Coordinates of C-alpha atoms and ligand atoms in Angstrom, one line a residue:
Chain D
M204 CA -8.3 20.1 21.5
Q205 CA -6.5 18.2 18.8
T206 CA -7.9 15.1 17.2
L207 CA -6.2 12.7 14.8
L208 CA -8.6 11.0 12.4
L209 CA -7.8 7.9 10.4
D210 CA -9.6 6.2 7.6
T211 CA -8.1 3.1 6.1
S212 CA -11.4 1.5 5.0
G213 CA -11.0 1.9 1.2
P214 CA -8.7 2.7 -1.7
F215 CA -7.9 6.1 -0.2
T216 CA -6.0 6.3 3.1
T217 CA -7.0 9.5 4.8
V218 CA -5.2 11.2 7.7
L219 CA -6.7 14.3 9.2
I220 CA -6.0 16.5 12.2
T221 CA -8.6 18.8 13.6
K222 CA -8.1 21.6 16.0
D223 CA -11.0 22.6 18.1
G224 CA -13.3 20.9 15.7
T225 CA -12.0 22.3 12.4
L226 CA -9.7 20.7 10.0
S227 CA -6.1 21.8 10.4
A228 CA -4.0 19.3 8.5
S229 CA -4.6 16.5 6.0
C230 CA -2.7 13.9 4.1
I231 CA -4.6 11.7 1.7
L232 CA -3.0 9.0 -0.4
R233 CA -4.4 6.5 -2.9
D234 CA -2.4 3.4 -2.5
R235 CA -2.1 -0.2 -1.4
P236 CA -4.1 -0.6 1.8
A237 CA -2.7 1.7 4.4
E238 CA 0.9 0.9 3.7
H239 CA 2.0 4.4 4.3
L240 CA -0.3 5.3 7.1
H241 CA 2.3 6.2 9.7
E242 CA 4.3 8.3 7.3
Q243 CA 1.1 10.2 6.5
I244 CA 0.4 10.7 10.2
Q245 CA 4.0 12.1 10.6
T246 CA 3.5 14.4 7.6
A247 CA 0.2 15.7 8.9
L248 CA 1.7 16.4 12.3
D249 CA 4.7 18.1 10.7
T250 CA 2.6 20.5 8.6
I251 CA 1.2 22.0 11.8
H252 CA 4.4 21.6 13.8
S253 CA 2.8 19.2 16.2
S254 CA 3.9 16.0 17.8
P255 CA 1.9 12.9 18.8
R256 CA 2.1 14.2 22.4
D257 CA -0.1 17.1 21.4
L258 CA -3.0 14.9 20.4
N259 CA -6.0 14.7 22.7
R260 CA -8.1 12.1 20.9
I261 CA -8.0 9.7 18.1
A262 CA -10.9 8.8 15.8
A263 CA -10.7 5.9 13.4
V264 CA -13.0 4.3 10.9
V265 CA -13.5 0.7 12.1
G266 CA -15.5 -0.6 9.2
P267 CA -16.9 -2.2 7.3
G268 CA -14.3 -2.0 4.6
S269 CA -11.0 -3.4 3.4
W270 CA -9.9 -6.3 5.7
T271 CA -6.2 -5.5 5.7
G272 CA -6.7 -1.7 5.6
L273 CA -8.9 -1.9 8.7
N274 CA -6.5 -4.3 10.5
I275 CA -3.7 -1.8 9.9
G276 CA -5.8 1.3 10.7
V277 CA -7.5 0.0 13.9
T278 CA -4.2 -1.5 15.2
A279 CA -2.4 1.8 14.5
A280 CA -5.2 3.8 16.2
K281 CA -5.6 1.7 19.3
T282 CA -1.8 1.4 19.8
L283 CA -1.4 5.2 19.6
A284 CA -4.3 5.7 22.0
Q285 CA -2.7 3.0 24.3
V286 CA 0.7 4.7 24.4
L287 CA -0.6 8.3 24.6
Q288 CA -3.4 7.3 27.0
I289 CA -6.1 9.3 25.2
P290 CA -9.6 8.3 24.2
L291 CA -10.5 6.7 20.9
I292 CA -13.7 7.4 18.8
P293 CA -14.7 4.5 16.6
L294 CA -16.4 5.6 13.3
Y295 CA -18.7 3.4 11.2
T296 CA -18.4 3.6 7.5
L297 CA -22.1 4.0 6.8
D298 CA -22.5 6.7 9.5
V299 CA -19.8 8.7 7.7
L300 CA -21.6 8.2 4.4
A301 CA -24.8 9.4 6.0
A302 CA -23.0 12.5 7.4
S303 CA -21.8 13.4 4.0
E304 CA -25.2 14.4 2.6
G305 CA -27.7 14.7 5.4
K306 CA -30.7 12.6 6.1
P307 CA -33.0 10.9 5.2
S308 CA -30.9 8.5 3.2
W309 CA -30.0 4.9 2.5
T310 CA -26.3 4.0 2.8
L311 CA -24.9 1.0 1.1
M312 CA -21.8 -1.0 0.6
N313 CA -20.9 -4.2 -1.1
A314 CA -20.3 -7.1 1.3
G315 CA -19.3 -9.7 -1.2
R316 CA -21.1 -12.8 -2.3
S317 CA -24.2 -10.9 -3.6
Q318 CA -24.7 -9.3 -0.2
C319 CA -24.5 -5.7 1.0
Y320 CA -24.2 -3.7 4.1
Y321 CA -27.0 -1.2 4.4
A322 CA -28.6 1.2 6.8
Q323 CA -31.6 3.5 6.6
H324 CA -31.1 6.9 8.1
S325 CA -34.3 8.7 8.9
S326 CA -34.5 12.3 9.9
S327 CA -35.0 11.3 13.5
G328 CA -32.2 8.7 13.7
S329 CA -30.4 5.8 12.1
A330 CA -31.4 2.2 11.8
E331 CA -28.8 -0.4 12.7
M332 CA -26.5 -1.4 9.9
A333 CA -27.3 -4.8 8.6
V334 CA -26.3 -7.3 5.9
A335 CA -28.8 -8.6 3.3
P336 CA -28.8 -9.8 -0.3
I337 CA -28.3 -7.0 -2.8
D338 CA -31.6 -7.9 -4.6
T339 CA -33.6 -7.7 -1.3
V340 CA -32.1 -4.3 -0.4
T341 CA -32.6 -2.9 -3.9
R342 CA -36.3 -3.9 -3.7
Q343 CA -36.7 -2.3 -0.3
I344 CA -35.2 1.0 -1.6
H345 CA -37.4 1.0 -4.6
T346 CA -40.5 0.8 -2.4
D347 CA -39.4 3.4 0.2
P348 CA -41.9 6.3 -0.1
D349 CA -39.7 8.7 1.8
L350 CA -36.6 8.1 -0.3
T351 CA -34.4 11.1 -0.9
R352 CA -30.8 9.9 -1.1
I353 CA -29.0 6.7 -1.9
L354 CA -25.3 6.8 -1.0
E355 CA -23.0 4.0 -1.8
Y356 CA -19.3 3.4 -0.8
G357 CA -18.3 1.9 -4.1
D358 CA -20.4 1.4 -7.3
T359 CA -22.0 -2.0 -7.1
F360 CA -25.5 -0.5 -7.2
K361 CA -24.8 1.9 -10.0
E362 CA -26.6 -0.2 -12.6
R363 CA -29.5 -0.9 -10.3
F364 CA -30.4 2.8 -10.1
P365 CA -29.7 4.0 -13.7
G366 CA -30.5 7.7 -14.2
N367 CA -31.7 8.0 -10.6
E368 CA -30.4 11.4 -9.4
M369 CA -30.9 10.3 -5.8
Y370 CA -28.1 7.7 -6.2
R371 CA -24.5 8.7 -5.6
S372 CA -21.5 6.5 -5.7
M373 CA -18.5 7.5 -3.6
D374 CA -14.9 6.2 -3.9
R375 CA -13.9 7.6 -0.6
L376 CA -15.2 8.9 2.7
P377 CA -15.0 12.7 2.3
P378 CA -12.9 14.6 5.0
D379 CA -15.8 16.9 5.9
A380 CA -18.1 13.9 6.5
L381 CA -15.4 12.2 8.6
V382 CA -15.1 15.2 10.8
Q383 CA -18.9 15.6 11.2
A384 CA -19.3 11.9 12.0
M385 CA -16.6 12.2 14.6
H386 CA -18.5 15.0 16.4
A387 CA -21.6 12.8 16.6
A388 CA -19.9 9.6 17.8
P389 CA -19.0 8.6 21.4
G390 CA -15.5 7.8 22.5
I391 CA -14.1 4.8 24.3
Q392 CA -11.4 4.4 26.9
G393 CA -9.0 1.9 28.6
A394 CA -9.8 -1.8 28.1
D395 CA -12.4 -1.0 25.5
I396 CA -9.7 0.5 23.3
K397 CA -7.5 -2.6 23.6
S398 CA -10.3 -5.0 22.7
L399 CA -11.4 -2.9 19.8
T400 CA -11.5 -4.8 16.5
P401 CA -12.6 -3.8 13.0
V402 CA -16.3 -4.3 12.2
Y403 CA -15.9 -7.2 9.8
L404 CA -19.6 -7.9 10.5
Q405 CA -19.4 -11.1 8.6
P406 CA -17.4 -14.2 9.3
S407 CA -14.6 -14.6 6.7
H408 CA -15.5 -16.5 3.6
V409 CA -13.4 -19.5 4.8
E410 CA -15.6 -19.6 7.9
Q411 CA -18.8 -19.2 5.9
D412 CA -17.8 -22.1 3.7
A413 CA -16.8 -24.3 6.7
S414 CA -20.1 -23.8 8.4
R415 CA -22.2 -24.9 5.4
Chain W
M263 CA 18.9 -0.7 26.5
L264 CA 15.3 -1.9 26.7
I265 CA 13.8 -3.1 23.4
L266 CA 10.2 -4.2 22.9
G267 CA 10.1 -7.0 20.3
I268 CA 7.0 -7.9 18.4
D269 CA 6.3 -10.9 16.2
T270 CA 3.0 -11.5 14.3
S271 CA 4.6 -13.3 11.3
C272 CA 2.3 -16.3 11.3
D273 CA -0.3 -17.5 13.8
D274 CA 1.3 -16.6 17.2
T275 CA 1.0 -13.1 18.6
G276 CA 4.3 -12.4 20.4
A277 CA 5.6 -9.4 22.4
A278 CA 8.6 -9.3 24.7
V279 CA 10.9 -6.9 26.5
V280 CA 14.6 -7.7 26.3
E281 CA 17.4 -5.7 28.1
D282 CA 20.7 -5.2 26.4
G283 CA 20.0 -7.9 23.8
H284 CA 20.1 -10.9 26.2
Q285 CA 18.2 -10.4 29.5
V286 CA 14.6 -11.5 28.7
R287 CA 12.5 -9.4 31.0
S288 CA 9.2 -10.8 29.6
N289 CA 8.2 -13.0 26.7
I290 CA 4.4 -13.2 26.0
V291 CA 3.0 -15.4 23.3
A292 CA -0.7 -16.0 22.5
S293 CA -1.2 -19.0 20.4
Q294 CA -4.1 -19.0 17.9
Y295 CA -4.2 -22.8 17.6
E296 CA -7.9 -23.0 18.6
A297 CA -9.0 -20.4 16.0
H298 CA -7.5 -22.4 13.2
E299 CA -8.0 -26.0 14.4
R300 CA -11.2 -26.8 12.6
F301 CA -9.7 -25.6 9.3
G302 CA -6.8 -28.1 9.4
G303 CA -4.2 -25.3 8.9
V304 CA -3.5 -21.7 9.4
V305 CA -6.0 -19.4 7.6
P306 CA -4.4 -16.1 6.9
V307 CA -7.5 -13.9 7.3
I308 CA -8.3 -15.4 10.6
A309 CA -4.7 -15.1 11.8
A310 CA -4.8 -11.4 10.9
R311 CA -8.1 -10.9 12.8
E312 CA -6.8 -12.7 15.9
H313 CA -3.6 -10.6 15.9
T314 CA -5.6 -7.4 15.7
A315 CA -7.9 -8.5 18.5
N316 CA -5.0 -9.6 20.8
I317 CA -2.0 -7.3 20.0
S318 CA -2.8 -4.5 22.5
F319 CA -3.2 -7.0 25.4
I320 CA 0.0 -8.9 24.5
I321 CA 2.0 -5.7 24.4
E322 CA 0.5 -4.5 27.7
S323 CA 1.2 -7.8 29.3
A324 CA 4.9 -7.8 28.0
L325 CA 5.4 -4.3 29.6
E326 CA 3.6 -5.2 32.8
T327 CA 5.6 -8.5 33.3
A328 CA 8.8 -6.6 32.7
R329 CA 7.5 -3.9 35.2
I330 CA 8.1 -1.1 32.8
S331 CA 6.0 1.5 30.9
F332 CA 6.1 2.7 27.3
A333 CA 8.2 5.6 28.5
D334 CA 11.0 3.3 29.6
L335 CA 11.4 1.8 26.1
D336 CA 14.6 2.6 24.1
A337 CA 13.5 1.0 20.9
V338 CA 10.8 -1.1 19.3
A339 CA 11.5 -4.0 17.0
V340 CA 9.2 -6.0 14.8
S341 CA 9.3 -8.9 12.3
H342 CA 8.4 -7.2 9.1
H343 CA 10.0 -9.6 6.7
Q344 CA 9.1 -13.2 6.0
G345 CA 5.7 -14.6 7.0
L346 CA 2.0 -14.2 6.2
M347 CA 1.5 -10.8 4.6
L348 CA -1.9 -10.2 6.3
S349 CA -0.4 -11.1 9.7
L350 CA 2.9 -9.2 9.4
V351 CA 1.1 -5.9 8.7
V352 CA -0.6 -6.0 12.1
G353 CA 2.6 -6.2 14.2
V354 CA 4.2 -3.6 11.9
S355 CA 1.4 -1.2 12.4
A356 CA 1.5 -1.5 16.2
A357 CA 5.3 -1.1 16.2
K358 CA 5.2 2.0 14.0
S359 CA 2.6 3.5 16.3
I360 CA 4.8 2.9 19.3
A361 CA 7.9 4.3 17.6
L362 CA 5.9 7.4 16.5
A363 CA 4.2 8.0 19.8
C364 CA 7.2 7.3 22.1
D365 CA 9.7 8.9 19.6
I366 CA 12.0 5.9 19.8
P367 CA 13.8 4.0 17.0
L368 CA 11.9 1.5 14.9
I369 CA 13.9 -1.7 14.0
G370 CA 12.6 -4.0 11.3
I371 CA 13.8 -7.6 11.6
H372 CA 13.6 -10.6 9.2
H373 CA 11.7 -13.3 11.1
L374 CA 14.5 -15.8 10.3
E375 CA 17.1 -13.5 11.8
G376 CA 15.0 -13.7 15.0
H377 CA 15.4 -17.5 15.0
I378 CA 19.1 -17.2 14.2
Y379 CA 19.7 -14.7 17.0
S380 CA 17.9 -16.9 19.5
N381 CA 21.2 -18.7 19.9
L382 CA 23.4 -15.6 20.1
M383 CA 21.5 -13.9 22.9
G384 CA 23.8 -13.8 25.9
R385 CA 26.3 -16.1 24.3
S386 CA 28.7 -13.8 22.6
D387 CA 31.5 -15.0 24.9
E388 CA 31.3 -18.6 23.8
L389 CA 29.8 -18.5 20.3
H390 CA 32.0 -16.9 17.7
F391 CA 31.6 -15.9 14.0
P392 CA 31.5 -17.7 11.7
F393 CA 29.3 -20.5 12.9
L394 CA 26.7 -22.8 11.3
C395 CA 23.0 -22.4 11.9
L396 CA 20.5 -25.1 11.2
T397 CA 17.1 -23.4 11.2
V398 CA 14.2 -25.9 11.4
A399 CA 10.8 -24.5 11.8
G400 CA 7.3 -24.6 10.4
G401 CA 8.1 -22.9 7.2
H402 CA 11.9 -23.3 6.8
T403 CA 14.7 -25.8 6.8
L404 CA 17.9 -23.9 6.2
L405 CA 21.7 -24.3 6.7
L406 CA 23.3 -20.9 7.0
K407 CA 26.8 -19.8 7.7
V408 CA 26.5 -16.9 10.0
V409 CA 29.5 -14.8 8.9
S410 CA 29.0 -11.7 11.1
H411 CA 26.1 -9.6 12.4
G412 CA 23.5 -9.5 9.6
T413 CA 25.7 -11.4 7.1
Y414 CA 24.8 -14.9 6.1
E415 CA 25.8 -17.4 3.5
L416 CA 23.3 -20.1 2.3
L417 CA 24.8 -23.6 2.6
G418 CA 21.6 -25.6 2.1
H419 CA 17.9 -25.6 2.2
T420 CA 14.9 -27.8 1.5
R421 CA 13.7 -28.2 -2.0
D422 CA 10.2 -28.9 -1.0
D423 CA 8.5 -29.1 2.5
A424 CA 10.1 -27.8 5.7
A425 CA 10.8 -30.3 8.4
G426 CA 8.3 -28.7 10.8
E427 CA 5.7 -28.6 8.1
V428 CA 6.1 -32.4 7.6
L429 CA 5.9 -33.1 11.3
D430 CA 2.7 -31.0 11.5
K431 CA 1.1 -32.7 8.4
V432 CA 1.8 -36.2 9.7
A433 CA 0.5 -35.2 13.1
R434 CA -2.7 -33.9 11.5
H435 CA -3.1 -37.1 9.6
L436 CA -3.0 -38.9 12.9
N437 CA -5.3 -36.3 14.6
L438 CA -2.6 -35.5 17.2
G439 CA -3.1 -31.7 17.4
Y440 CA -0.6 -28.9 17.3
P441 CA 2.4 -28.4 17.5
G442 CA 2.7 -31.6 15.5
G443 CA 6.4 -32.0 16.3
A444 CA 5.8 -32.0 20.0
A445 CA 2.9 -34.5 19.7
I446 CA 5.0 -36.9 17.6
E447 CA 8.0 -36.6 20.0
K448 CA 5.7 -37.6 22.9
L449 CA 4.3 -40.6 21.2
A450 CA 7.7 -41.6 19.8
K451 CA 9.1 -42.0 23.4
D452 CA 7.5 -45.4 23.7
G453 CA 8.0 -46.5 20.1
N454 CA 10.6 -48.5 18.2
P455 CA 12.5 -46.2 15.8
H456 CA 13.4 -49.2 13.6
A457 CA 9.8 -50.6 13.3
Y458 CA 9.4 -48.9 9.9
S459 CA 12.1 -48.3 7.4
F460 CA 11.1 -44.9 5.9
P461 CA 13.1 -43.3 3.1
R462 CA 15.7 -40.6 3.8
P463 CA 15.7 -38.7 0.5
L464 CA 18.9 -37.0 -0.6
M465 CA 20.7 -38.1 2.6
N466 CA 23.8 -39.3 0.9
R467 CA 24.2 -36.5 -1.4
P468 CA 27.2 -34.3 -0.5
D469 CA 25.5 -31.0 -0.7
G470 CA 23.2 -29.2 1.8
E471 CA 20.0 -29.8 0.0
F472 CA 17.1 -31.3 2.0
S473 CA 13.9 -33.0 0.8
F474 CA 11.1 -34.1 3.1
S475 CA 8.1 -34.5 0.9
G476 CA 8.9 -38.1 -0.1
L477 CA 9.2 -39.0 3.5
K478 CA 5.9 -37.4 4.3
T479 CA 4.2 -39.3 1.5
A480 CA 5.7 -42.6 2.7
V481 CA 4.5 -42.0 6.3
T482 CA 1.0 -40.9 5.4
A483 CA 0.7 -43.9 3.0
A484 CA 1.7 -46.2 5.9
I485 CA -0.9 -44.6 8.1
D486 CA -3.6 -45.1 5.4
R487 CA -2.6 -48.6 4.7
D488 CA -3.0 -49.8 8.3
P489 CA -5.7 -48.2 10.5
D490 CA -4.7 -50.2 13.5
L491 CA -1.0 -49.5 13.3
N492 CA 1.1 -48.9 16.4
Q493 CA 1.2 -45.1 16.5
A494 CA 4.2 -45.0 18.8
D495 CA 6.3 -47.2 16.5
L496 CA 5.3 -45.1 13.5
C497 CA 6.1 -41.8 15.2
A498 CA 9.4 -43.1 16.5
S499 CA 10.4 -44.3 13.0
F500 CA 9.3 -41.1 11.3
Q501 CA 11.0 -38.9 13.8
Q502 CA 14.2 -40.9 13.5
A503 CA 14.1 -40.4 9.7
V504 CA 13.8 -36.6 10.2
I505 CA 16.6 -36.6 12.7
D506 CA 18.9 -38.7 10.6
L507 CA 18.3 -36.3 7.6
L508 CA 18.9 -33.2 9.7
V509 CA 21.9 -34.5 11.6
S510 CA 23.8 -36.1 8.7
K511 CA 23.4 -33.1 6.4
T512 CA 24.4 -30.7 9.1
M513 CA 27.5 -32.6 10.2
R514 CA 28.6 -33.0 6.6
I515 CA 28.2 -29.3 5.8
A516 CA 29.9 -28.3 9.1
Q517 CA 32.9 -30.4 8.2
K518 CA 33.0 -29.3 4.6
H519 CA 33.1 -25.6 5.6
Q520 CA 35.1 -26.1 8.8
L521 CA 32.5 -24.7 11.1
R522 CA 33.1 -26.1 14.5
Q523 CA 30.3 -24.4 16.2
I524 CA 26.8 -25.4 15.2
T525 CA 23.5 -23.7 16.4
L526 CA 20.1 -25.2 16.1
A527 CA 17.1 -22.8 15.8
G528 CA 13.4 -22.7 15.2
G529 CA 10.4 -24.7 16.7
V530 CA 11.8 -28.1 15.8
A531 CA 14.9 -27.3 17.9
L532 CA 12.6 -28.1 20.9
N533 CA 12.9 -31.8 19.9
T534 CA 14.9 -33.5 22.6
P535 CA 15.9 -36.6 20.6
L536 CA 17.1 -34.2 17.8
R537 CA 19.2 -32.2 20.3
K538 CA 20.7 -35.4 21.7
A539 CA 21.5 -36.9 18.3
L540 CA 23.2 -33.7 17.2
Q541 CA 25.2 -33.5 20.4
H542 CA 26.2 -37.1 20.0
A543 CA 27.3 -36.6 16.4
A544 CA 29.1 -33.5 17.2
Q545 CA 31.0 -35.0 20.1
E546 CA 32.5 -37.6 17.8
H547 CA 34.1 -34.8 15.8
E548 CA 34.7 -32.5 18.8
Y549 CA 32.2 -30.0 17.4
Q550 CA 30.1 -27.8 19.6
I551 CA 26.3 -27.6 19.6
F552 CA 24.3 -24.7 20.8
T553 CA 20.5 -24.7 21.3
P554 CA 18.3 -21.8 22.4
P555 CA 16.5 -21.7 25.7
R556 CA 13.2 -23.5 25.2
D557 CA 11.0 -20.4 25.2
L558 CA 13.0 -18.9 22.4
C559 CA 12.5 -21.8 19.9
M560 CA 9.0 -21.3 18.6
D561 CA 7.9 -17.9 17.4
N562 CA 8.3 -15.2 20.0
G563 CA 9.0 -11.5 20.4
A564 CA 12.2 -11.9 22.5
M565 CA 14.3 -13.3 19.7
V566 CA 13.2 -10.3 17.5
A567 CA 14.3 -7.9 20.3
G568 CA 17.5 -9.9 20.7
A569 CA 18.3 -9.7 17.0
A570 CA 17.4 -6.0 16.9
Y571 CA 19.8 -5.2 19.7
S572 CA 22.8 -6.4 17.7
L573 CA 21.6 -5.3 14.2
Y574 CA 20.7 -1.8 15.5
Q575 CA 24.3 -1.2 16.3
E576 CA 25.2 -2.2 12.7
R577 CA 22.4 -0.6 10.7
G578 CA 20.8 2.0 12.9
P579 CA 17.1 2.7 12.9
D580 CA 14.6 2.1 10.1
P581 CA 12.2 4.7 8.8
L582 CA 8.4 4.6 9.3
S583 CA 8.2 3.7 5.6
I584 CA 9.4 0.0 6.1
A585 CA 6.8 -2.3 4.6
A586 CA 5.9 -5.9 5.4
L587 CA 7.1 -8.5 2.9
A588 CA 6.0 -12.1 2.7
N589 CA 9.0 -13.6 1.0
A590 CA 12.0 -11.3 1.8
P591 CA 15.7 -11.7 1.0
L592 CA 17.8 -12.4 4.1
G593 CA 20.7 -10.3 5.5
K594 CA 23.2 -7.9 3.9
T595 CA 23.8 -10.2 1.0
G596 CA 20.1 -10.5 0.3
I597 CA 20.0 -14.3 0.3
R598 CA 17.1 -15.7 -1.7
Y599 CA 16.3 -19.4 -1.6
R600 CA 14.0 -21.1 -3.9
H601 CA 11.4 -23.4 -2.4
E602 CA 7.7 -23.6 -2.2
S603 CA 6.9 -21.1 0.5
K604 CA 3.8 -21.4 2.6
Y605 CA 3.9 -17.6 2.9
K606 CA 1.8 -15.5 0.6
Ligands
ATP959 N1 9.0 -30.9 20.4 C1 9.0 -30.7 19.1 N2 9.6 -31.5 18.2 C2 9.7 -31.2 16.9 N3 9.1 -30.2 16.4 C3 8.5 -29.3 17.1 C4 8.4 -29.5 18.6 N4 7.7 -28.5 19.1 C5 7.3 -27.7 18.0 N5 7.8 -28.2 16.9 C6 7.6 -27.7 15.5 O1 8.0 -26.4 15.4 C7 7.3 -25.7 14.3 C8 6.9 -24.3 14.7 O2 8.1 -23.6 14.8 P1 8.1 -22.0 14.5 O3 7.1 -21.4 15.4 O4 9.5 -21.6 14.7 O5 7.8 -22.1 13.0 P2 7.0 -21.0 12.1 O6 7.3 -19.7 12.7 O7 5.6 -21.4 12.0 O8 7.7 -21.1 10.7 P3 9.0 -20.3 10.2 O9 9.8 -19.8 11.3 O10 9.7 -21.3 9.4 O11 8.4 -19.2 9.4 C9 6.1 -26.6 14.1 O12 6.2 -27.2 12.8 C10 6.1 -27.6 15.2 O13 5.6 -28.9 14.8
FE2_960 FE1 9.2 -18.9 13.0

């Protein structure tokens, strides 16, 4: 069972291939959003002397994250799945963050305009990801009695938790966490793949302004 | 040879299957007009999101209509140069995935080359190099000498707005909807083209330079001045000014450069009065006018596949490393033209 795993949500473009659940190839670049994604896929396949035909599944981070990176990554993933007629596993940024350190935890990410994406992952499960003002979420975290970890994709919250050892800023989704999140996530098929879009979660700023 | 052509350069998602460079087996275009309507113009982030949501369905539909599967494709072509950056990358990503997964050649095409080749498709018997091409679309107004496959010479261009852009802006000012040029043509049918005497900037200059912004200003000022104006008369007069500018410049440049075959390309080429006026002017001098089939005028994937068929013979395949570029030089000679581009 070979799985191709793509993450174009942030400054690092990550391409991984797993064989029977363990990592067998990787190609990670820090570059402009996902511009070299397909070359990276080719490189990763070449290192294990595989071809796209050998892939059984594709997993891709669908967001939230970089608008253009995700458009490129999700389009690449769903087109590959469409041509190869294989299932696709959508991965959510905050779930991958949570998979990197274990639960319970709070996962965070800047959503622009003083807002953030957040989710509270308890030992028994995850709360739905939501959007709220950064101040509100900070206050909620400070009053959480069970707090053990605060994981952020980016470093917006750094100064809100100075010296707090539970806080960790991450500039990329770690490969191990991507693989782990992939094992826990369900796959989609057929028409669901074609209609897959990135999780932008919020309307674009233009639309927000227009609806005022 | 079966080529899948993809175009996501602006706000239309297009995919088409073309056989041997001229037989259009399918040509599917999804317009995003409604998504942008309330913003009064194309919003790049929204265009990119719509492309991402639609692209798989449009590609599937292009294959189904052509009654083929991915395995039947011999190559995949995509507009990677010239357009909105955020939009271009979506089509490029899909095309690269197809090239990779099907193990077929990838062919990157300059969007303008797509428009240029919309006239050449299936016409290689009657249309011969070198010929003149007037490309009039939403973002471009260009006079090019098409020297050979992939080689062009710039003979004129607009110094400000493109003709299609001006048609769209005036149409928006009158709340006529999109495409503006088509709405104006419809209203103009019952109007008097001499009712208003709008300016025709640079018309008598001997070179190929166009200017449309002065005309736009004059027309929008006329609209603002008189809320009860006769829209048919205004549209007819405005359209006539655009036609006069395009036809007179084109004929003058054709004569100057001894180009007896003239092609008209881009969305504005749909305009019937423009086609007629150009035919009429050409007949006088025994020049020949070529216009594309109607479904190849506005943005579409078929023209991209058509251009790819010829250019692939010349240049071979492109590597997976080709990148999208908003303002890209055109052809072998790398033509750059200076004008305010709507593309970022
Ligand atoms: N019947 C018509 N008469 C005149 N103009 C028309 C007509 N139909 C469409 N148009 C114009 O065609 C233009 C769109 O053409 P096209 O799709 O080729 O342009 P574009 O791709 O947006 O821009 P470009 O190709 O320059 O980058 C619009 O400006 C529209 O008003
Ligand atoms: Fe166009």
